[in-house]
Amino acid sequence: WWFGFDRWRIGNPPGVFTAAKDCENKIIEESAPGWVVARTAESTEHHTTPASGRSYHMNMWAGTMLRLAKYTGDEFFRTQARNAIIGRYANYQGYYNERLSLHDKRPEFPYEGPDYSFIFWHHVPAFLAMLEDFLITDAWDRSDMNIDFPSLINTGYAFFESNQYGFAPGKFYDEEDMWLWLDRGIIEPDSVLVNYVPAKKNGVLAVALMNTDDAELTTTITLGEKIPNASTFSETAILLDKDGNKSEVEVVNGKFTVTIPAKGIVSVVMHPEVTKPSWVREYTPSTELGETVSDFDSGKAFLLQLNNDNYYAFLYSNKFRTEAKSITYTYSFDGKQKLLLTLNSLMK
């Protein structure tokens, strides 16, 4: 697929594009339990998909299925959501699922291939949005809505629609004004069967720990490098069950041990020196365009500034495929601030 001006299928040297079957990296015959490669709950793109033998890895509706399960009490929706996501990925897996395969479920797959599943790089943001939606909704579902963060519908493109989070704080049981903190280096469970959702505000860190296994699981959690003084942090933290009943757990030198019920959740609230996100601002958004639209003979330019921190500038022209190499748009505010937006042609 396209990498700049070159086509490249992963599984070949850079810049080499071949059919999947001709990739230099070959698929090795392997054995695995049937559930690992089963297509159960994967999505279809349109009515002809089953006839082509394809299913799709982009199961964007998984988070919504969890909500349906909670609101209707129908366990079928929850089962389908879980089968669509849990155990399928260790990295971005590509788009199509055309065969029973294991190599595309490994962390190194999108770097080494061979690419039989059509690695579309522009799908990666939608793929991450899908996983985020499922993960946060799973915490909301398992906690009986005691962990609740506001969301908006992200329409994406094609059928890549999901709930988008992170623009406003939510609640974590008794803790209000908590901000989602989805990052590496916050905690590290000692089992891959544990999914987690962290959140924070000034002086408070809360983490939802979810067991994906059918059996009760005891796990030791280590605080990561993003937590100030993690290796020496010790306190008696609050341990919450699904319903918010409180007990205590000892955090000693950045580690603590909890037992999570089968397919259940426990949460921990502690008080390291964390702060709310630095980008949090109080502002009143506006969608007024004002005098920011400029028409010219071969196109249009406009600027959107919805708050004091960000602006978005757009420039469109029909000359880039014919004669123009670059176009510059100048925007000024009260004669003091200036923005120069230059768009260069991508055509050789």
Short mmCIF file of C-alpha atoms in Angstrom, two decimals:
data_model
loop_
_atom_site.label_atom_id
_atom_site.label_comp_id
_atom_site.label_asym_id
_atom_site.label_seq_id
_atom_site.Cartn_x
_atom_site.Cartn_y
_atom_site.Cartn_z
CA TRP A 1 0.00 0.00 0.00
CA TRP A 2 1.07 3.61 -0.33
CA PHE A 3 4.02 4.89 1.73
CA GLY A 4 4.60 8.39 0.37
CA PHE A 5 5.14 7.90 -3.36
CA ASP A 6 5.97 4.18 -3.10
CA ARG A 7 3.81 1.09 -2.79
CA TRP A 8 4.85 -1.47 -0.21
CA ARG A 9 3.26 -4.61 1.13
CA ILE A 10 4.52 -5.50 4.63
CA GLY A 11 6.38 -8.80 4.47
CA ASN A 12 8.66 -7.57 1.68
CA PRO A 13 11.72 -5.27 1.76
CA PRO A 14 10.74 -1.55 1.89
CA GLY A 15 9.32 -0.34 -1.40
CA VAL A 16 8.49 -3.82 -2.75
CA PHE A 17 4.84 -4.54 -3.53
CA THR A 18 3.69 -8.04 -4.42
CA ALA A 19 0.63 -10.21 -4.05
CA ALA A 20 0.27 -11.50 -0.49
CA LYS A 21 1.17 -15.06 -1.48
CA ASP A 22 4.47 -13.82 -2.98
CA CYS A 23 5.71 -11.95 0.13
CA GLU A 24 9.26 -12.82 1.18
CA ASN A 25 8.07 -13.48 4.73
CA LYS A 26 6.01 -16.66 4.63
CA ILE A 27 3.24 -17.94 6.90
CA ILE A 28 4.38 -20.94 8.94
CA GLU A 29 1.92 -23.75 9.60
CA GLU A 30 0.77 -23.70 13.22
CA SER A 31 -1.88 -25.25 15.47
CA ALA A 32 -4.15 -23.50 17.96
CA PRO A 33 -7.48 -24.00 19.75
CA GLY A 34 -10.42 -23.29 17.50
CA TRP A 35 -11.63 -20.26 19.48
CA VAL A 36 -8.39 -18.38 18.76
CA VAL A 37 -9.09 -18.17 15.02
CA ALA A 38 -12.90 -18.29 15.10
CA ARG A 39 -14.69 -15.47 13.29
CA THR A 40 -17.58 -15.41 15.73
CA ALA A 41 -18.92 -11.85 16.21
CA GLU A 42 -16.68 -10.25 13.59
CA SER A 43 -18.39 -7.71 11.38
CA THR A 44 -19.39 -7.70 7.73
CA GLU A 45 -18.93 -4.74 5.42
CA HIS A 46 -22.01 -5.24 3.20
CA HIS A 47 -24.41 -7.93 2.03
CA THR A 48 -21.88 -9.57 -0.31
CA THR A 49 -19.26 -10.09 2.41
CA PRO A 50 -20.33 -13.62 3.46
CA ALA A 51 -20.20 -14.80 -0.16
CA SER A 52 -16.60 -13.57 -0.47
CA GLY A 53 -15.52 -15.59 2.56
CA ARG A 54 -14.41 -12.45 4.38
CA SER A 55 -15.12 -11.01 7.77
CA TYR A 56 -13.64 -7.80 9.17
CA HIS A 57 -11.49 -6.93 12.15
CA MET A 58 -13.00 -3.46 12.54
CA ASN A 59 -15.83 -4.36 14.92
CA MET A 60 -16.78 -0.77 15.66
CA TRP A 61 -20.11 -1.64 17.27
CA ALA A 62 -18.58 -3.61 20.19
CA GLY A 63 -18.89 -0.76 22.71
CA THR A 64 -22.50 -0.15 21.69
CA MET A 65 -23.25 -3.86 22.13
CA LEU A 66 -22.10 -3.59 25.76
CA ARG A 67 -24.50 -0.69 26.28
CA LEU A 68 -27.34 -2.70 24.76
CA ALA A 69 -26.53 -5.56 27.13
CA LYS A 70 -26.67 -3.23 30.14
CA TYR A 71 -29.88 -1.49 29.10
CA THR A 72 -31.78 -4.59 27.93
CA GLY A 73 -30.39 -7.27 30.25
CA ASP A 74 -29.76 -9.47 27.20
CA GLU A 75 -26.49 -11.34 27.72
CA PHE A 76 -26.25 -12.14 24.00
CA PHE A 77 -25.12 -8.58 23.22
CA ARG A 78 -22.38 -8.75 25.87
CA THR A 79 -21.16 -12.09 24.53
CA GLN A 80 -20.97 -10.75 20.99
CA ALA A 81 -19.09 -7.62 22.09
CA ARG A 82 -16.59 -9.69 24.04
CA ASN A 83 -16.05 -12.15 21.16
CA ALA A 84 -15.49 -9.25 18.78
CA ILE A 85 -12.59 -7.80 20.79
CA ILE A 86 -11.14 -9.99 23.55
CA GLY A 87 -8.27 -12.25 22.48
CA ARG A 88 -8.16 -11.04 18.87
CA TYR A 89 -5.40 -8.46 18.82
CA ALA A 90 -1.88 -7.85 20.06
CA ASN A 91 -1.49 -4.94 17.63
CA TYR A 92 -3.25 -3.44 14.61
CA GLN A 93 -4.44 -6.47 12.65
CA GLY A 94 -5.43 -5.02 9.29
CA TYR A 95 -8.88 -4.96 7.72
CA TYR A 96 -9.96 -8.24 6.13
CA ASN A 97 -10.08 -11.65 7.80
CA GLU A 98 -9.97 -14.08 4.89
CA ARG A 99 -8.48 -17.19 6.47
CA LEU A 100 -7.77 -18.99 9.73
CA SER A 101 -4.45 -17.45 10.77
CA LEU A 102 -2.30 -16.80 13.82
CA HIS A 103 0.56 -14.64 12.53
CA ASP A 104 -1.64 -11.52 12.35
CA LYS A 105 -2.47 -11.78 16.06
CA ARG A 106 1.13 -11.20 17.20
CA PRO A 107 2.58 -7.83 18.31
CA GLU A 108 5.11 -7.75 15.47
CA PHE A 109 2.57 -8.37 12.71
CA PRO A 110 2.13 -4.81 11.32
CA TYR A 111 5.93 -4.45 11.17
CA GLU A 112 6.86 -7.82 9.70
CA GLY A 113 3.77 -9.21 7.95
CA PRO A 114 3.16 -10.99 5.73
CA ASP A 115 0.18 -8.78 5.02
CA TYR A 116 -2.76 -10.98 4.05
CA SER A 117 -5.30 -8.77 5.83
CA PHE A 118 -4.75 -5.45 4.00
CA ILE A 119 -2.90 -3.13 6.39
CA PHE A 120 -4.56 0.26 5.78
CA TRP A 121 -2.66 2.84 7.82
CA HIS A 122 -5.52 5.33 7.71
CA HIS A 123 -7.64 2.75 9.60
CA VAL A 124 -5.36 2.79 12.65
CA PRO A 125 -7.03 5.83 14.36
CA ALA A 126 -10.45 4.20 13.91
CA PHE A 127 -9.06 0.91 15.24
CA LEU A 128 -7.76 2.68 18.37
CA ALA A 129 -11.13 4.46 18.79
CA MET A 130 -12.88 1.08 18.64
CA LEU A 131 -10.67 -0.41 21.36
CA GLU A 132 -10.99 2.70 23.53
CA ASP A 133 -14.77 2.62 23.23
CA PHE A 134 -14.93 -1.05 24.21
CA LEU A 135 -12.49 -0.68 27.11
CA ILE A 136 -14.16 2.33 28.73
CA THR A 137 -17.67 0.99 28.14
CA ASP A 138 -16.59 -2.35 29.63
CA ALA A 139 -15.61 -0.55 32.87
CA TRP A 140 -18.95 1.31 32.82
CA ASP A 141 -20.82 -1.96 32.31
CA ARG A 142 -18.95 -4.06 34.90
CA SER A 143 -19.11 -1.31 37.53
CA ASP A 144 -22.88 -1.05 37.08
CA MET A 145 -22.40 2.47 35.71
CA ASN A 146 -20.49 3.64 38.80
CA ILE A 147 -17.58 4.47 36.47
CA ASP A 148 -19.07 6.88 33.97
CA PHE A 149 -17.33 9.25 31.55
CA PRO A 150 -19.14 11.48 29.04
CA SER A 151 -18.89 10.59 25.37
CA LEU A 152 -19.84 11.90 21.96
CA ILE A 153 -20.58 9.94 18.80
CA ASN A 154 -17.52 9.94 16.54
CA THR A 155 -18.90 9.35 13.06
CA GLY A 156 -15.46 8.66 11.63
CA TYR A 157 -15.80 7.56 8.01
CA ALA A 158 -17.25 4.53 6.20
CA PHE A 159 -18.86 2.51 9.03
CA PHE A 160 -16.18 3.44 11.60
CA GLU A 161 -18.50 4.99 14.18
CA SER A 162 -17.79 4.82 17.92
CA ASN A 163 -18.11 6.72 21.18
CA GLN A 164 -15.32 9.27 21.76
CA TYR A 165 -14.13 10.09 25.29
CA GLY A 166 -11.66 12.36 27.04
CA PHE A 167 -13.05 15.82 26.33
CA ALA A 168 -14.66 16.21 29.77
CA PRO A 169 -14.28 14.70 33.27
CA GLY A 170 -16.48 11.97 34.65
CA LYS A 171 -17.13 10.10 37.86
CA PHE A 172 -15.33 7.15 39.39
CA TYR A 173 -17.67 5.89 42.13
CA ASP A 174 -17.53 8.67 44.80
CA GLU A 175 -14.81 10.64 43.03
CA GLU A 176 -16.09 13.42 40.77
CA ASP A 177 -14.19 15.46 38.16
CA MET A 178 -11.95 12.55 37.21
CA TRP A 179 -10.12 12.67 33.88
CA LEU A 180 -9.37 9.55 31.85
CA TRP A 181 -5.64 8.83 31.73
CA LEU A 182 -4.99 6.35 28.92
CA ASP A 183 -1.23 6.10 28.67
CA ARG A 184 1.66 3.72 29.09
CA GLY A 185 3.63 3.78 32.31
CA ILE A 186 0.72 4.18 34.75
CA ILE A 187 0.39 0.62 36.06
CA GLU A 188 1.60 -2.83 35.05
CA PRO A 189 -0.45 -5.91 36.01
CA ASP A 190 1.42 -9.21 36.18
CA SER A 191 -1.20 -10.91 33.98
CA VAL A 192 -2.33 -10.18 30.43
CA LEU A 193 -5.82 -11.26 31.51
CA VAL A 194 -6.26 -7.92 33.31
CA ASN A 195 -7.59 -4.91 31.42
CA TYR A 196 -7.55 -1.56 33.19
CA VAL A 197 -8.89 1.99 32.93
CA PRO A 198 -7.01 4.70 34.89
CA ALA A 199 -8.34 8.15 35.76
CA LYS A 200 -6.96 11.05 37.79
CA LYS A 201 -7.40 14.51 39.22
CA ASN A 202 -5.25 16.57 41.55
CA GLY A 203 -4.01 14.21 44.27
CA VAL A 204 -6.17 11.22 43.26
CA LEU A 205 -5.43 8.20 41.07
CA ALA A 206 -8.18 5.64 40.43
CA VAL A 207 -7.80 2.45 38.42
CA ALA A 208 -10.48 -0.01 37.34
CA LEU A 209 -9.08 -3.55 37.06
CA MET A 210 -11.09 -6.00 34.94
CA ASN A 211 -10.59 -9.75 34.77
CA THR A 212 -11.22 -11.18 31.28
CA ASP A 213 -10.96 -14.80 32.47
CA ASP A 214 -13.73 -17.22 33.46
CA ALA A 215 -11.96 -17.89 36.78
CA GLU A 216 -11.15 -15.69 39.77
CA LEU A 217 -7.73 -14.07 39.35
CA THR A 218 -5.20 -12.77 41.90
CA THR A 219 -2.77 -10.29 40.42
CA THR A 220 0.02 -8.00 41.64
CA ILE A 221 -0.03 -4.48 40.21
CA THR A 222 3.09 -2.33 39.91
CA LEU A 223 2.86 1.44 39.60
CA GLY A 224 4.62 2.78 36.50
CA GLU A 225 7.09 5.56 35.81
CA LYS A 226 4.33 8.13 35.13
CA ILE A 227 3.41 8.01 38.84
CA PRO A 228 5.63 10.36 40.90
CA ASN A 229 7.92 8.43 43.27
CA ALA A 230 6.25 5.21 42.17
CA SER A 231 8.87 2.81 43.53
CA THR A 232 8.62 4.24 47.06
CA PHE A 233 4.92 5.15 47.16
CA SER A 234 3.12 3.42 50.04
CA GLU A 235 -0.32 3.95 51.58
CA THR A 236 -3.50 2.21 52.62
CA ALA A 237 -5.61 2.59 49.47
CA ILE A 238 -9.36 2.21 49.02
CA LEU A 239 -10.52 -1.01 47.34
CA LEU A 240 -13.96 -0.96 45.70
CA ASP A 241 -16.02 -3.90 44.50
CA LYS A 242 -18.49 -3.66 41.61
CA ASP A 243 -21.19 -2.06 43.75
CA GLY A 244 -18.88 0.43 45.43
CA ASN A 245 -18.49 -1.42 48.74
CA LYS A 246 -15.22 -0.30 50.31
CA SER A 247 -12.36 -2.17 51.89
CA GLU A 248 -8.62 -1.54 52.07
CA VAL A 249 -5.53 -2.69 50.21
CA GLU A 250 -1.93 -1.96 51.18
CA VAL A 251 0.28 -0.32 48.57
CA VAL A 252 3.91 -1.00 49.52
CA ASN A 253 6.76 0.48 47.51
CA GLY A 254 4.58 0.91 44.47
CA LYS A 255 3.00 -2.55 44.49
CA PHE A 256 -0.29 -4.05 45.64
CA THR A 257 -2.15 -7.34 45.19
CA VAL A 258 -5.87 -7.77 44.52
CA THR A 259 -8.24 -10.62 43.66
CA ILE A 260 -10.69 -9.97 40.83
CA PRO A 261 -13.85 -12.09 40.38
CA ALA A 262 -14.32 -14.10 37.19
CA LYS A 263 -15.17 -11.63 34.39
CA GLY A 264 -15.51 -9.07 37.16
CA ILE A 265 -14.06 -5.78 38.29
CA VAL A 266 -12.37 -4.24 41.32
CA SER A 267 -11.15 -0.67 41.57
CA VAL A 268 -8.44 1.02 43.60
CA VAL A 269 -8.31 4.67 44.66
CA MET A 270 -5.03 6.07 46.00
CA HIS A 271 -3.38 9.43 46.52
CA PRO A 272 0.01 9.87 44.84
CA GLU A 273 1.14 13.33 43.69
CA VAL A 274 -0.67 13.24 40.35
CA THR A 275 -2.40 16.23 38.77
CA LYS A 276 -5.24 16.69 36.35
CA PRO A 277 -4.17 16.96 32.68
CA SER A 278 -2.20 20.10 31.91
CA TRP A 279 -4.30 20.83 28.83
CA VAL A 280 -7.58 21.18 30.76
CA ARG A 281 -9.07 24.62 30.17
CA GLU A 282 -12.30 26.40 31.00
CA TYR A 283 -13.74 28.05 27.90
CA THR A 284 -16.94 28.66 26.01
CA PRO A 285 -16.74 27.11 22.54
CA SER A 286 -18.09 28.90 19.49
CA THR A 287 -18.92 27.80 15.97
CA GLU A 288 -19.21 31.32 14.54
CA LEU A 289 -17.20 31.61 11.33
CA GLY A 290 -16.97 35.39 11.31
CA GLU A 291 -14.82 36.89 8.56
CA THR A 292 -12.62 33.84 8.17
CA VAL A 293 -13.73 32.54 4.77
CA SER A 294 -11.83 33.61 1.68
CA ASP A 295 -12.79 32.68 -1.88
CA PHE A 296 -10.37 32.92 -4.79
CA ASP A 297 -10.58 31.96 -8.44
CA SER A 298 -9.44 28.35 -8.00
CA GLY A 299 -10.64 27.48 -4.52
CA LYS A 300 -11.45 28.51 -0.99
CA ALA A 301 -9.67 28.96 2.35
CA PHE A 302 -11.16 29.25 5.80
CA LEU A 303 -10.16 29.13 9.45
CA LEU A 304 -12.07 27.75 12.45
CA GLN A 305 -11.11 28.76 15.98
CA LEU A 306 -13.41 27.03 18.44
CA ASN A 307 -11.51 28.02 21.59
CA ASN A 308 -8.52 30.08 22.68
CA ASP A 309 -6.07 27.20 22.43
CA ASN A 310 -6.56 25.79 18.95
CA TYR A 311 -7.40 26.79 15.42
CA TYR A 312 -7.94 24.75 12.28
CA ALA A 313 -7.08 26.14 8.86
CA PHE A 314 -8.27 24.63 5.59
CA LEU A 315 -7.23 25.38 2.04
CA TYR A 316 -8.82 23.90 -1.08
CA SER A 317 -7.78 24.40 -4.69
CA ASN A 318 -8.40 22.67 -8.01
CA LYS A 319 -5.04 23.86 -9.40
CA PHE A 320 -2.81 21.35 -7.61
CA ARG A 321 -3.26 18.68 -10.26
CA THR A 322 -2.49 21.11 -13.08
CA GLU A 323 -0.32 24.16 -12.48
CA ALA A 324 0.03 25.25 -8.84
CA LYS A 325 2.99 24.01 -6.77
CA SER A 326 1.99 25.84 -3.59
CA ILE A 327 -0.62 28.31 -2.36
CA THR A 328 -0.25 30.55 0.71
CA TYR A 329 -3.20 31.90 2.71
CA THR A 330 -2.66 34.77 5.17
CA TYR A 331 -5.03 35.30 8.10
CA SER A 332 -4.80 38.20 10.55
CA PHE A 333 -6.77 39.18 13.65
CA ASP A 334 -7.01 42.87 14.59
CA GLY A 335 -3.91 43.42 12.53
CA LYS A 336 -1.78 41.83 15.26
CA GLN A 337 -1.82 38.06 14.82
CA LYS A 338 -0.95 36.47 11.51
CA LEU A 339 -1.22 32.93 10.27
CA LEU A 340 0.48 31.82 7.09
CA LEU A 341 -0.92 28.59 5.74
CA THR A 342 0.98 27.11 2.82
CA LEU A 343 -0.26 24.03 1.02
CA ASN A 344 2.22 22.31 -1.27
CA SER A 345 1.19 20.06 -4.11
CA LEU A 346 1.84 16.34 -3.52
CA MET A 347 2.01 15.68 -7.25
CA LYS A 348 5.46 15.05 -8.76
#
